[in-house]
């Protein structure tokens, strides 16, 4: 999994968590995960397995594809920003 995708997934998880007003601890409890692991995912330092993605999706009450779709949207937005920055730099 690319580094950009891992970071985008972590950002998507953090945004969904914050939108629900949950702490990392609360998300960890809902998803039956360790709080420090949730933090590592959010910071893009841990790669979530399919089982973890499923647990997070269930905790948020969304389909896994929806959670990954948030990640794709963030990744696309970051790619667009990078293209714009490259154009400005040239």
CSV table of N, CA and C in Angstrom, one decimal:
chain,number,residue,atom,x,y,z
A,1,UNK,N,0.9,-1.2,0.0
A,1,UNK,CA,0.0,0.0,0.0
A,1,UNK,C,0.9,1.2,0.0
A,2,UNK,N,0.6,2.2,-0.8
A,2,UNK,CA,1.4,3.4,-0.9
A,2,UNK,C,1.3,4.2,0.3
A,3,UNK,N,2.4,5.0,0.6
A,3,UNK,CA,2.4,5.8,1.8
A,3,UNK,C,1.3,6.9,1.7
A,4,UNK,N,1.0,7.4,0.5
A,4,UNK,CA,0.0,8.4,0.4
A,4,UNK,C,-1.4,7.8,0.8
A,5,UNK,N,-1.6,6.6,0.3
A,5,UNK,CA,-2.9,5.9,0.6
A,5,UNK,C,-3.0,5.6,2.1
A,6,UNK,N,-1.9,5.2,2.7
A,6,UNK,CA,-2.0,4.9,4.1
A,6,UNK,C,-2.3,6.2,4.9
A,7,UNK,N,-1.6,7.3,4.6
A,7,UNK,CA,-1.9,8.6,5.3
A,7,UNK,C,-3.3,9.0,5.0
A,8,UNK,N,-3.8,8.9,3.8
A,8,UNK,CA,-5.2,9.3,3.4
A,8,UNK,C,-6.2,8.5,4.2
A,9,UNK,N,-5.9,7.2,4.3
A,9,UNK,CA,-6.9,6.3,5.1
A,9,UNK,C,-6.9,6.8,6.5
A,10,UNK,N,-5.7,7.1,7.1
A,10,UNK,CA,-5.7,7.6,8.5
A,10,UNK,C,-6.4,8.9,8.7
A,11,UNK,N,-6.3,9.8,7.7
A,11,UNK,CA,-7.0,11.0,7.8
A,11,UNK,C,-8.5,10.8,7.7
A,12,UNK,N,-8.9,9.9,6.8
A,12,UNK,CA,-10.4,9.6,6.7
A,12,UNK,C,-10.9,9.0,8.0
A,13,UNK,N,-10.2,8.1,8.6
A,13,UNK,CA,-10.6,7.6,9.9
A,13,UNK,C,-10.7,8.7,11.0
A,14,UNK,N,-9.7,9.6,11.0
A,14,UNK,CA,-9.7,10.6,12.0
A,14,UNK,C,-10.9,11.6,11.8
A,15,UNK,N,-11.2,11.9,10.5
A,15,UNK,CA,-12.3,12.8,10.2
A,15,UNK,C,-13.6,12.2,10.6
A,16,UNK,N,-13.8,10.9,10.3
A,16,UNK,CA,-15.0,10.2,10.6
A,16,UNK,C,-15.2,10.2,12.2
A,17,UNK,N,-14.1,9.9,12.8
A,17,UNK,CA,-14.1,9.8,14.3
A,17,UNK,C,-14.5,11.2,14.9
A,18,UNK,N,-13.9,12.2,14.4
A,18,UNK,CA,-14.1,13.5,15.0
A,18,UNK,C,-15.5,14.0,14.6
A,19,UNK,N,-16.0,13.6,13.5
A,19,UNK,CA,-17.4,14.0,13.1
A,19,UNK,C,-18.4,13.4,14.0
A,20,UNK,N,-18.1,12.3,14.6
A,20,UNK,CA,-19.0,11.6,15.6
A,20,UNK,C,-18.7,12.1,17.0
A,21,UNK,N,-17.7,12.9,17.2
A,21,UNK,CA,-17.4,13.5,18.5
A,21,UNK,C,-16.7,12.4,19.4
A,22,UNK,N,-16.1,11.4,18.8
A,22,UNK,CA,-15.5,10.4,19.6
A,22,UNK,C,-14.0,10.6,19.8
A,23,UNK,N,-13.5,10.2,20.9
A,23,UNK,CA,-12.1,10.2,21.2
A,23,UNK,C,-11.5,8.9,20.5
A,24,UNK,N,-10.2,8.8,20.4
A,24,UNK,CA,-9.6,7.6,19.9
A,24,UNK,C,-9.9,6.4,20.8
A,25,UNK,N,-10.0,6.6,22.1
A,25,UNK,CA,-10.4,5.6,23.0
A,25,UNK,C,-11.8,5.1,22.7
A,26,UNK,N,-12.7,6.0,22.4
A,26,UNK,CA,-14.1,5.6,22.1
A,26,UNK,C,-14.2,4.8,20.8
A,27,UNK,N,-13.5,5.3,19.8
A,27,UNK,CA,-13.4,4.5,18.6
A,27,UNK,C,-12.8,3.1,18.8
A,28,UNK,N,-11.8,3.1,19.5
A,28,UNK,CA,-11.1,1.8,19.8
A,28,UNK,C,-12.1,0.8,20.5
A,29,UNK,N,-12.9,1.3,21.4
A,29,UNK,CA,-13.9,0.5,22.1
A,29,UNK,C,-14.9,0.0,21.1
A,30,UNK,N,-15.5,0.9,20.3
A,30,UNK,CA,-16.5,0.6,19.3
A,30,UNK,C,-16.0,-0.5,18.3
A,31,UNK,N,-14.7,-0.3,17.9
A,31,UNK,CA,-14.2,-1.2,16.9
A,31,UNK,C,-13.4,-2.4,17.5
A,32,UNK,N,-13.4,-2.5,18.8
A,32,UNK,CA,-12.6,-3.6,19.4
A,32,UNK,C,-11.2,-3.6,19.0
A,33,UNK,N,-10.5,-2.4,19.1
A,33,UNK,CA,-9.1,-2.3,18.7
A,33,UNK,C,-8.4,-1.6,19.9
A,34,UNK,N,-7.1,-1.6,19.9
A,34,UNK,CA,-6.3,-0.9,20.9
A,34,UNK,C,-6.2,0.5,20.5
A,35,UNK,N,-6.3,1.4,21.5
A,35,UNK,CA,-6.3,2.9,21.3
A,35,UNK,C,-5.0,3.3,20.6
A,36,UNK,N,-3.9,2.8,21.0
A,36,UNK,CA,-2.7,3.2,20.4
A,36,UNK,C,-2.6,2.8,18.9
A,37,UNK,N,-3.2,1.6,18.6
A,37,UNK,CA,-3.3,1.2,17.2
A,37,UNK,C,-4.1,2.1,16.3
A,38,UNK,N,-5.2,2.6,16.9
A,38,UNK,CA,-6.1,3.6,16.2
A,38,UNK,C,-5.3,4.8,15.9
A,39,UNK,N,-4.5,5.3,16.9
A,39,UNK,CA,-3.7,6.5,16.8
A,39,UNK,C,-2.6,6.3,15.7
A,40,UNK,N,-2.0,5.1,15.6
A,40,UNK,CA,-1.0,4.8,14.6
A,40,UNK,C,-1.7,4.8,13.2
A,41,UNK,N,-2.9,4.3,13.1
A,41,UNK,CA,-3.6,4.3,11.8
A,41,UNK,C,-3.9,5.7,11.4
A,42,UNK,N,-4.4,6.5,12.3
A,42,UNK,CA,-4.7,7.9,12.0
A,42,UNK,C,-3.5,8.7,11.6
A,43,UNK,N,-2.3,8.4,12.1
A,43,UNK,CA,-1.1,9.1,11.8
A,43,UNK,C,-0.4,8.6,10.5
A,44,UNK,N,-1.0,7.5,10.0
A,44,UNK,CA,-0.4,6.9,8.8
A,44,UNK,C,0.8,6.1,9.1
A,45,UNK,N,0.9,5.6,10.3
A,45,UNK,CA,2.1,4.8,10.7
A,45,UNK,C,1.8,3.4,10.8
A,46,UNK,N,0.6,3.0,10.6
A,46,UNK,CA,0.2,1.6,10.6
A,46,UNK,C,-0.7,1.3,9.4
A,47,UNK,N,-0.5,0.2,8.8
A,47,UNK,CA,-1.4,-0.2,7.7
A,47,UNK,C,-2.5,-1.1,8.2
A,48,UNK,N,-3.7,-0.7,8.0
A,48,UNK,CA,-4.9,-1.5,8.5
A,48,UNK,C,-5.1,-2.7,7.6
A,49,UNK,N,-5.3,-3.8,8.3
A,49,UNK,CA,-5.6,-5.1,7.6
A,49,UNK,C,-7.1,-5.0,7.2
A,50,UNK,N,-7.5,-5.9,6.3
A,50,UNK,CA,-8.9,-6.0,5.9
A,50,UNK,C,-9.8,-6.2,7.1
A,51,UNK,N,-9.4,-7.0,8.1
A,51,UNK,CA,-10.2,-7.2,9.3
A,51,UNK,C,-10.4,-5.9,10.1
A,52,UNK,N,-9.3,-5.1,10.2
A,52,UNK,CA,-9.3,-3.8,10.9
A,52,UNK,C,-10.2,-2.9,10.1
A,53,UNK,N,-10.1,-2.8,8.8
A,53,UNK,CA,-11.0,-1.9,8.0
A,53,UNK,C,-12.4,-2.3,8.2
A,54,UNK,N,-12.7,-3.6,8.3
A,54,UNK,CA,-14.1,-4.1,8.6
A,54,UNK,C,-14.6,-3.6,9.9
A,55,UNK,N,-13.7,-3.8,10.9
A,55,UNK,CA,-14.1,-3.4,12.3
A,55,UNK,C,-14.3,-1.9,12.4
A,56,UNK,N,-13.5,-1.1,11.7
A,56,UNK,CA,-13.7,0.4,11.7
A,56,UNK,C,-15.0,0.7,11.0
A,57,UNK,N,-15.2,0.1,9.9
A,57,UNK,CA,-16.5,0.4,9.1
A,57,UNK,C,-17.7,0.1,10.0
A,58,UNK,N,-17.7,-1.1,10.7
A,58,UNK,CA,-18.8,-1.4,11.5
A,58,UNK,C,-19.0,-0.4,12.6
A,59,UNK,N,-17.9,0.0,13.2
A,59,UNK,CA,-17.9,1.0,14.3
A,59,UNK,C,-18.6,2.3,13.8
A,60,UNK,N,-18.2,2.7,12.6
A,60,UNK,CA,-18.8,3.9,12.1
A,60,UNK,C,-20.1,3.8,11.5
A,61,UNK,N,-20.6,2.5,11.3
A,61,UNK,CA,-21.9,2.2,10.7
A,61,UNK,C,-21.9,2.5,9.2
A,62,UNK,N,-20.7,2.3,8.5
A,62,UNK,CA,-20.7,2.5,7.1
A,62,UNK,C,-20.1,1.2,6.5
A,63,UNK,N,-20.3,1.1,5.2
A,63,UNK,CA,-19.7,0.0,4.5
A,63,UNK,C,-18.2,0.2,4.3
A,64,UNK,N,-17.4,-0.9,4.2
A,64,UNK,CA,-16.0,-0.7,4.0
A,64,UNK,C,-15.7,0.1,2.8
A,65,UNK,N,-16.4,-0.1,1.7
A,65,UNK,CA,-16.2,0.6,0.5
A,65,UNK,C,-16.4,2.1,0.7
A,66,UNK,N,-17.4,2.5,1.6
A,66,UNK,CA,-17.6,3.9,1.9
A,66,UNK,C,-16.4,4.5,2.6
A,67,UNK,N,-15.9,3.7,3.6
A,67,UNK,CA,-14.7,4.2,4.3
A,67,UNK,C,-13.5,4.3,3.4
A,68,UNK,N,-13.3,3.3,2.5
A,68,UNK,CA,-12.2,3.4,1.6
A,68,UNK,C,-12.5,4.5,0.5
A,69,UNK,N,-13.7,4.8,0.2
A,69,UNK,CA,-14.1,5.9,-0.7
A,69,UNK,C,-13.6,7.3,-0.1
A,70,UNK,N,-13.8,7.4,1.2
A,70,UNK,CA,-13.3,8.6,1.8
A,70,UNK,C,-11.8,8.8,1.6
A,71,UNK,N,-11.1,7.7,1.7
A,71,UNK,CA,-9.7,7.6,1.6
A,71,UNK,C,-9.3,8.0,0.1
A,72,UNK,N,-10.0,7.4,-0.9
A,72,UNK,CA,-9.8,7.8,-2.3
A,72,UNK,C,-10.0,9.2,-2.5
A,73,UNK,N,-11.0,9.8,-2.0
A,73,UNK,CA,-11.3,11.2,-2.2
A,73,UNK,C,-10.2,12.1,-1.6
A,74,UNK,N,-9.7,11.7,-0.5
A,74,UNK,CA,-8.6,12.5,0.1
A,74,UNK,C,-7.3,12.3,-0.7
A,75,UNK,N,-7.1,11.1,-1.2
A,75,UNK,CA,-5.9,10.9,-2.0
A,75,UNK,C,-5.9,11.6,-3.3
A,76,UNK,N,-7.1,11.7,-3.9
A,76,UNK,CA,-7.3,12.4,-5.1
A,76,UNK,C,-7.1,13.9,-4.9
A,77,UNK,N,-7.6,14.4,-3.8
A,77,UNK,CA,-7.5,15.8,-3.4
A,77,UNK,C,-6.0,16.2,-3.2
A,78,UNK,N,-5.3,15.3,-2.5
A,78,UNK,CA,-3.9,15.5,-2.3
A,78,UNK,C,-3.1,15.5,-3.6
A,79,UNK,N,-3.4,14.6,-4.5
A,79,UNK,CA,-2.7,14.5,-5.8
A,79,UNK,C,-3.0,15.8,-6.6
A,80,UNK,N,-4.2,16.3,-6.5
A,80,UNK,CA,-4.5,17.6,-7.2
A,80,UNK,C,-3.7,18.7,-6.6
A,81,UNK,N,-3.6,18.8,-5.3
A,81,UNK,CA,-2.8,19.8,-4.6
A,81,UNK,C,-1.4,19.7,-5.1
A,82,UNK,N,-0.8,18.5,-5.2
A,82,UNK,CA,0.5,18.3,-5.6
A,82,UNK,C,0.8,18.8,-7.0
A,83,UNK,N,-0.2,18.5,-7.9
A,83,UNK,CA,-0.1,19.0,-9.3
A,83,UNK,C,-0.1,20.5,-9.3
A,84,UNK,N,-1.0,21.1,-8.5
A,84,UNK,CA,-1.1,22.6,-8.5
A,84,UNK,C,0.3,23.2,-8.0
A,85,UNK,N,0.8,22.6,-6.9
A,85,UNK,CA,2.1,23.1,-6.4
A,85,UNK,C,3.2,22.9,-7.4
A,86,UNK,N,3.2,21.8,-8.1
A,86,UNK,CA,4.2,21.6,-9.1
A,86,UNK,C,4.1,22.6,-10.3
A,87,UNK,N,2.9,22.9,-10.6
A,87,UNK,CA,2.7,23.9,-11.7
A,87,UNK,C,3.2,25.3,-11.2
A,88,UNK,N,2.9,25.6,-10.0
A,88,UNK,CA,3.4,26.9,-9.4
A,88,UNK,C,4.9,27.0,-9.3
A,89,UNK,N,5.5,25.9,-9.0
A,89,UNK,CA,6.9,25.8,-8.8
A,89,UNK,C,7.7,26.0,-10.1
A,90,UNK,N,7.0,25.5,-11.2
A,90,UNK,CA,7.7,25.6,-12.5
A,90,UNK,C,7.5,27.0,-13.0
